[in-house]
Short mmCIF file of C-alpha atoms and ligand atoms in Angstrom, two decimals:
data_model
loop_
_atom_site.label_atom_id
_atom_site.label_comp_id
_atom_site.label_asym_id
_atom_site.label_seq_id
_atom_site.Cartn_x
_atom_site.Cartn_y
_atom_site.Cartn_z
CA UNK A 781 -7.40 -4.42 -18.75
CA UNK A 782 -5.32 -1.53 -17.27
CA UNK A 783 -5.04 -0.87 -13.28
CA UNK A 784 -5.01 2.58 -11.90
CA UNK A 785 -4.23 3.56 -8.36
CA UNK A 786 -7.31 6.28 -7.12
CA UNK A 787 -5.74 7.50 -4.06
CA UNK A 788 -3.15 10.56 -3.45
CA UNK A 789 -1.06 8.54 -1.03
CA UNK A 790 2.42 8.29 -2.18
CA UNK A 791 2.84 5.19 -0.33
CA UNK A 792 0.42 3.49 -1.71
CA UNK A 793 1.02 4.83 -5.02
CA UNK A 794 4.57 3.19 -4.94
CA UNK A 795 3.43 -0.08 -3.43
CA UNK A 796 1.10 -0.51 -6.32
CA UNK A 797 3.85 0.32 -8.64
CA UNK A 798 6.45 -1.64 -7.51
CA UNK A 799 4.01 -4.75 -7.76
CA UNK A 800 4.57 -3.66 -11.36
CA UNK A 801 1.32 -3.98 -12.40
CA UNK A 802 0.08 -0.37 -12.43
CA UNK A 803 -0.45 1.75 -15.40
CA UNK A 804 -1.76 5.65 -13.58
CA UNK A 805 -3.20 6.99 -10.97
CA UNK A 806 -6.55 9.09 -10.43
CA UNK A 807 -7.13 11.31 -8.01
CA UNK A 808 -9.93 14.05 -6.69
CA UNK A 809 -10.45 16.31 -4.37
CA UNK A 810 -11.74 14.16 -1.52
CA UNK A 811 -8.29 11.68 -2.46
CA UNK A 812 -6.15 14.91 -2.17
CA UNK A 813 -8.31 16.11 1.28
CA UNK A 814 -7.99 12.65 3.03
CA UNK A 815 -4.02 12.81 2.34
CA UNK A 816 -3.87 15.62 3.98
CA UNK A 817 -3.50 17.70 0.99
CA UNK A 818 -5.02 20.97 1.20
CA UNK A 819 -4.12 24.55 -1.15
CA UNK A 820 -4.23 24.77 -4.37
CA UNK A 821 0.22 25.09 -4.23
CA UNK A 822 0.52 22.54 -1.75
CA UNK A 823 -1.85 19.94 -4.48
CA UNK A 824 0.19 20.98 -7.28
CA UNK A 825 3.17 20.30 -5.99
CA UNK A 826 1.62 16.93 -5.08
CA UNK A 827 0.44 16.24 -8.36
CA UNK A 828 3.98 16.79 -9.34
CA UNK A 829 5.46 14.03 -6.97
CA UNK A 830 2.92 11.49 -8.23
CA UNK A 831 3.86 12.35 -11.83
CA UNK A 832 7.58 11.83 -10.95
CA UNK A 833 6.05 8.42 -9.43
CA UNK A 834 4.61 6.70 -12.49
CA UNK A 835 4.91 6.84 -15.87
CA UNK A 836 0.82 6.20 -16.78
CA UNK A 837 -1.67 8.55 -16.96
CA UNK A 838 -2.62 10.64 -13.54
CA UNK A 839 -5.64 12.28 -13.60
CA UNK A 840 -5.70 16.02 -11.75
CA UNK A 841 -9.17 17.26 -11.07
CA UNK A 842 -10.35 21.22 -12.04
CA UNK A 843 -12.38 22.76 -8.83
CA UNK A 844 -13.74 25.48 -11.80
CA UNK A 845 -17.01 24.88 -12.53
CA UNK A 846 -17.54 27.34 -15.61
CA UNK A 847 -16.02 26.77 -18.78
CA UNK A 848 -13.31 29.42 -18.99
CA UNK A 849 -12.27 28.76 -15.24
CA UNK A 850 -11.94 24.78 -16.45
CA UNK A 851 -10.26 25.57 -19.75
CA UNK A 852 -7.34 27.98 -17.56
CA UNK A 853 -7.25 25.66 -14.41
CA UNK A 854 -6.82 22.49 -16.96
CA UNK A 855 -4.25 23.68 -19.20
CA UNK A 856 -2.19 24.86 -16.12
CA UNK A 857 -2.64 21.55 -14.71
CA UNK A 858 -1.59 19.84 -17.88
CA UNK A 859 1.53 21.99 -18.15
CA UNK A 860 2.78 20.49 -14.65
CA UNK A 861 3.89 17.12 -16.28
CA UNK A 862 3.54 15.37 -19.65
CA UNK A 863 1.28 12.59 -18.01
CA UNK A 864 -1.58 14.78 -16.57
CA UNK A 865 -5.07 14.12 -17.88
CA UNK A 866 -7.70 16.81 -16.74
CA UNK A 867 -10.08 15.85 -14.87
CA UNK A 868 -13.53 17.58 -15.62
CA UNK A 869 -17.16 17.09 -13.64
CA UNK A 870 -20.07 16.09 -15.93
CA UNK A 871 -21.80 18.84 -16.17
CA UNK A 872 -22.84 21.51 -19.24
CA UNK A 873 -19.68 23.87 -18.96
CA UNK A 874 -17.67 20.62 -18.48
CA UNK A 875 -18.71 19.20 -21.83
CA UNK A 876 -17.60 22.26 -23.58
CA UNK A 877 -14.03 22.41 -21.95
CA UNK A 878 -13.86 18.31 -23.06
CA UNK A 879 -14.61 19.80 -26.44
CA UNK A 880 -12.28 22.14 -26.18
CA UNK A 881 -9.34 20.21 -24.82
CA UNK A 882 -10.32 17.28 -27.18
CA UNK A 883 -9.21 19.64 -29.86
CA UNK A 884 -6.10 21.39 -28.46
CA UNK A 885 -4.87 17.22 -28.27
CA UNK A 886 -4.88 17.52 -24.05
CA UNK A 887 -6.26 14.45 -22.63
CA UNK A 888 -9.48 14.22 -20.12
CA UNK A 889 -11.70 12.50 -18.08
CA UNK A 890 -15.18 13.01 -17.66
CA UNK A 891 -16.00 12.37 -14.16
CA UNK A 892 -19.22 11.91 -11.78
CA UNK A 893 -20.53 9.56 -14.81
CA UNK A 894 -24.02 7.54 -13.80
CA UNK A 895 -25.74 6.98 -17.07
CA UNK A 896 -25.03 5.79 -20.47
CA UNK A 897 -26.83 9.20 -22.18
CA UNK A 898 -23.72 11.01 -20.39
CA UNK A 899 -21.15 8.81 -21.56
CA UNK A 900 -22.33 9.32 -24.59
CA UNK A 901 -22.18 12.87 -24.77
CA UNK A 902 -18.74 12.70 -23.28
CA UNK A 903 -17.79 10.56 -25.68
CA UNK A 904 -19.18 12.96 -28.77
CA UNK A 905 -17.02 15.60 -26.64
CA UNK A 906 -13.82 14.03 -27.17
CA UNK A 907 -13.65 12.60 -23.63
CA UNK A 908 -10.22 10.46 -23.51
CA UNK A 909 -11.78 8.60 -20.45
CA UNK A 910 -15.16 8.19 -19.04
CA UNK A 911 -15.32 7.40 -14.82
CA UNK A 912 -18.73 5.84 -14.24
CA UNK A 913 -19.12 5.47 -10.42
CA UNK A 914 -19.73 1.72 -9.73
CA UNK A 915 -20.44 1.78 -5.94
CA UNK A 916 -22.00 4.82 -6.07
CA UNK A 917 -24.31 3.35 -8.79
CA UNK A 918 -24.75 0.86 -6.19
CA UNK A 919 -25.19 2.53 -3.09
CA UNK A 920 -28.37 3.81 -4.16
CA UNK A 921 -29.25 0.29 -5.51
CA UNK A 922 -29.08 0.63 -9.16
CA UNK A 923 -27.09 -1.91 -10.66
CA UNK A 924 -23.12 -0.32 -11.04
CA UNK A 925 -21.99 -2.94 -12.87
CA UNK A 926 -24.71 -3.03 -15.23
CA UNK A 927 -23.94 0.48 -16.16
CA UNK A 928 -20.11 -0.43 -17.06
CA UNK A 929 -21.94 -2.83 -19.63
CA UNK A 930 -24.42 -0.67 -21.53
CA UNK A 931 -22.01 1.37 -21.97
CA UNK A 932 -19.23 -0.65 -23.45
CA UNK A 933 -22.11 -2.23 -25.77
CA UNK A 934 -22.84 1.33 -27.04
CA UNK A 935 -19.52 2.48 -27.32
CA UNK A 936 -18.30 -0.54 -28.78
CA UNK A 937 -21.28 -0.63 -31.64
CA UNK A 938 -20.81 3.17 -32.14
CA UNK A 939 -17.19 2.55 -32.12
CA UNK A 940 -16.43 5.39 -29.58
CA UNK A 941 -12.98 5.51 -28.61
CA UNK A 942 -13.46 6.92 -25.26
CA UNK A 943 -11.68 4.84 -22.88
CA UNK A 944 -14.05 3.38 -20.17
CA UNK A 945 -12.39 3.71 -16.74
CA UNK A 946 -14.85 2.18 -13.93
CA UNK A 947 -14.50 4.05 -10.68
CA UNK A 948 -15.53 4.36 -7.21
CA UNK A 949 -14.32 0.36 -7.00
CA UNK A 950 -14.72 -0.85 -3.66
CA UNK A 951 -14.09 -4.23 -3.72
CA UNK A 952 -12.17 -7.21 -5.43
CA UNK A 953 -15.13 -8.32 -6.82
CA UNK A 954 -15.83 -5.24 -8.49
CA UNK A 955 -12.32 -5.06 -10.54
CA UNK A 956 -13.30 -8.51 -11.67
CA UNK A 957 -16.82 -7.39 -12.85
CA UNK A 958 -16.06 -4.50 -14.49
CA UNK A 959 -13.02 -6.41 -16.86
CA UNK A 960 -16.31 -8.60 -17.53
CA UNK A 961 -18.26 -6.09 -18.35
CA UNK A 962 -15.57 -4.41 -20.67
CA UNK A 963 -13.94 -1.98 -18.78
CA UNK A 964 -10.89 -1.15 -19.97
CA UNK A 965 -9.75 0.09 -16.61
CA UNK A 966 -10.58 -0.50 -13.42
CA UNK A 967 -9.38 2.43 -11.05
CA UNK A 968 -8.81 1.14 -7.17
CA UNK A 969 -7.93 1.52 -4.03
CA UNK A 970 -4.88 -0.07 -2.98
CA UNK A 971 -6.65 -2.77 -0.92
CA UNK A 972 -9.28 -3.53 -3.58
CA UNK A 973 -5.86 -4.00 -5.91
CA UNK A 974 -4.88 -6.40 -3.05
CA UNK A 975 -7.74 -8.27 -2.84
CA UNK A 976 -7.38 -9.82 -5.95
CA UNK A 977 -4.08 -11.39 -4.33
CA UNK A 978 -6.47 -13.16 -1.64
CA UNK A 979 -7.67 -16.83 -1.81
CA UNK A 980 -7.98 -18.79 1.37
CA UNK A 981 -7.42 -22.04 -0.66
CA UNK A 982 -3.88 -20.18 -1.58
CA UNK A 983 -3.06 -19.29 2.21
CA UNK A 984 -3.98 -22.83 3.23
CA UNK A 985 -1.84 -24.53 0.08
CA UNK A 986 1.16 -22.71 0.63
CA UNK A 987 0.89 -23.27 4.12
CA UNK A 988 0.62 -26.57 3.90
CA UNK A 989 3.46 -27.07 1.24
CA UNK A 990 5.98 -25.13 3.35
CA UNK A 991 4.93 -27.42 6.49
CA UNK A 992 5.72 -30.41 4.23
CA UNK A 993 9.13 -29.36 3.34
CA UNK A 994 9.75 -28.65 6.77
CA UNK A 995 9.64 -32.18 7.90
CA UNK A 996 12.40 -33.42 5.52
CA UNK A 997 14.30 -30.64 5.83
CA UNK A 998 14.34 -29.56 9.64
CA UNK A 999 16.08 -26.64 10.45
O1 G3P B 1052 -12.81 7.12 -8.46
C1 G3P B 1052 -13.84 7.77 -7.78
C2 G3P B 1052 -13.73 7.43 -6.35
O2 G3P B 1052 -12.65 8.07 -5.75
C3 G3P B 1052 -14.96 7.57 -5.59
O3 G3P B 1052 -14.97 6.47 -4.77
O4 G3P B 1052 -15.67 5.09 -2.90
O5 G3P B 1052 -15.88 7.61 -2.78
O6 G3P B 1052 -17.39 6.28 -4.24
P1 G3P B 1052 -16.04 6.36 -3.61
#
């Protein structure tokens, strides 16, 4: 399974790197917004600095909603850095840019993904990556996780090699289920990425072994 970073702090971008364990980076609007990130110059040259960052894929999100707007807002953003993967909303006009960038060779990700039907039609589309929205699945309490299965069952028996990228993570737990469920990435906030560190067990053995050592070798 492959680890992304979905935030548009630097900071945390590099933290996550230097653990060494982190393979891209999503972002969206809201990401860029709550960074402080606002103007279409001022996110470019942002989406710059996180491509200078990390090697991996980093997904840059279109605000277009039509198809030529998407098609001339993604190739620009695609032509900022070798690693850039447009980002494109599920929606009509959005399928026909995936097309459309499927067969120019420029990566994507479908975004905004809640069912299997429109993973599948991303996936006939060309989609590089699908983001279905686990805790968004949730928060209206359908079953996130049991999305991220169905569809790595479908795409797996129609051999679909659409990558399936399980967003909106919000918790340890979550990164854990979706590798279960076949993900094969799990994009996360830095402190879901940290989570996975945490084990009281852990905290209490280490403590616990250092104390030990202590005793024989006072300082
Ligand atoms: O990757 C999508 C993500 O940024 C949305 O997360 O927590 O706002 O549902 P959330």
């Amino acid at each position: 399974m492959r680890f992304f970073i979905d935030t548009a702090d630097l900071d945390q971008i590099e933290e996550a790197r230097d653990l060494g364990i982190l393979d891209g980076v999503t972002t969206n609007p809201s990401l860029m917004a709550k960074s402080g990130i606002t103007g279409a110059k001022n996110i470019e040259e942002h989406y710059k600095k996180i491509c200078q960052l990390v090697d991996g894929d980093v997904s840059a999100e279109v605000i277009a909603t039509d198809v030529k707007g998407i098609i001339s807002e993604g190739e620009y953003l695609a032509s900022l850095a070798p690693n850039i993967v447009v980002k494109v909303p599920m929606i009509k006009d959005g399928i026909k840019a995936i097309s459309y960038f499927s067969s120019k060779g420029i990566k994507t990700n479908c975004t905004l993904v809640f069912s299997a039907g429109q993973a599948i039609i991303a996936a006939k589309a060309g989609a590089s990556y699908i983001s279905p929205f686990v805790g968004r699945v949730d928060d209206i309490n359908w079953d996130g996780i049991a999305l991220i299965e169905e569809i790595a069952e479908i795409y797996a028996i129609q051999m679909f090699e659409t990558e399936i990228l399980a967003a909106s993570i919000r918790n340890a737990r979550h990164i854990v289920q979706s590798a279960k469920a076949g993900a094969d990435i799990a994009t996360c906030p830095l402190h879901t990425i940290m989570g996975l560190l945490k084990h009281p067990l852990t905290e209490n053995g280490l403590e616990k072994f250092l104390a030990d050592y202590r005793k024989g070798n006072p300082a």
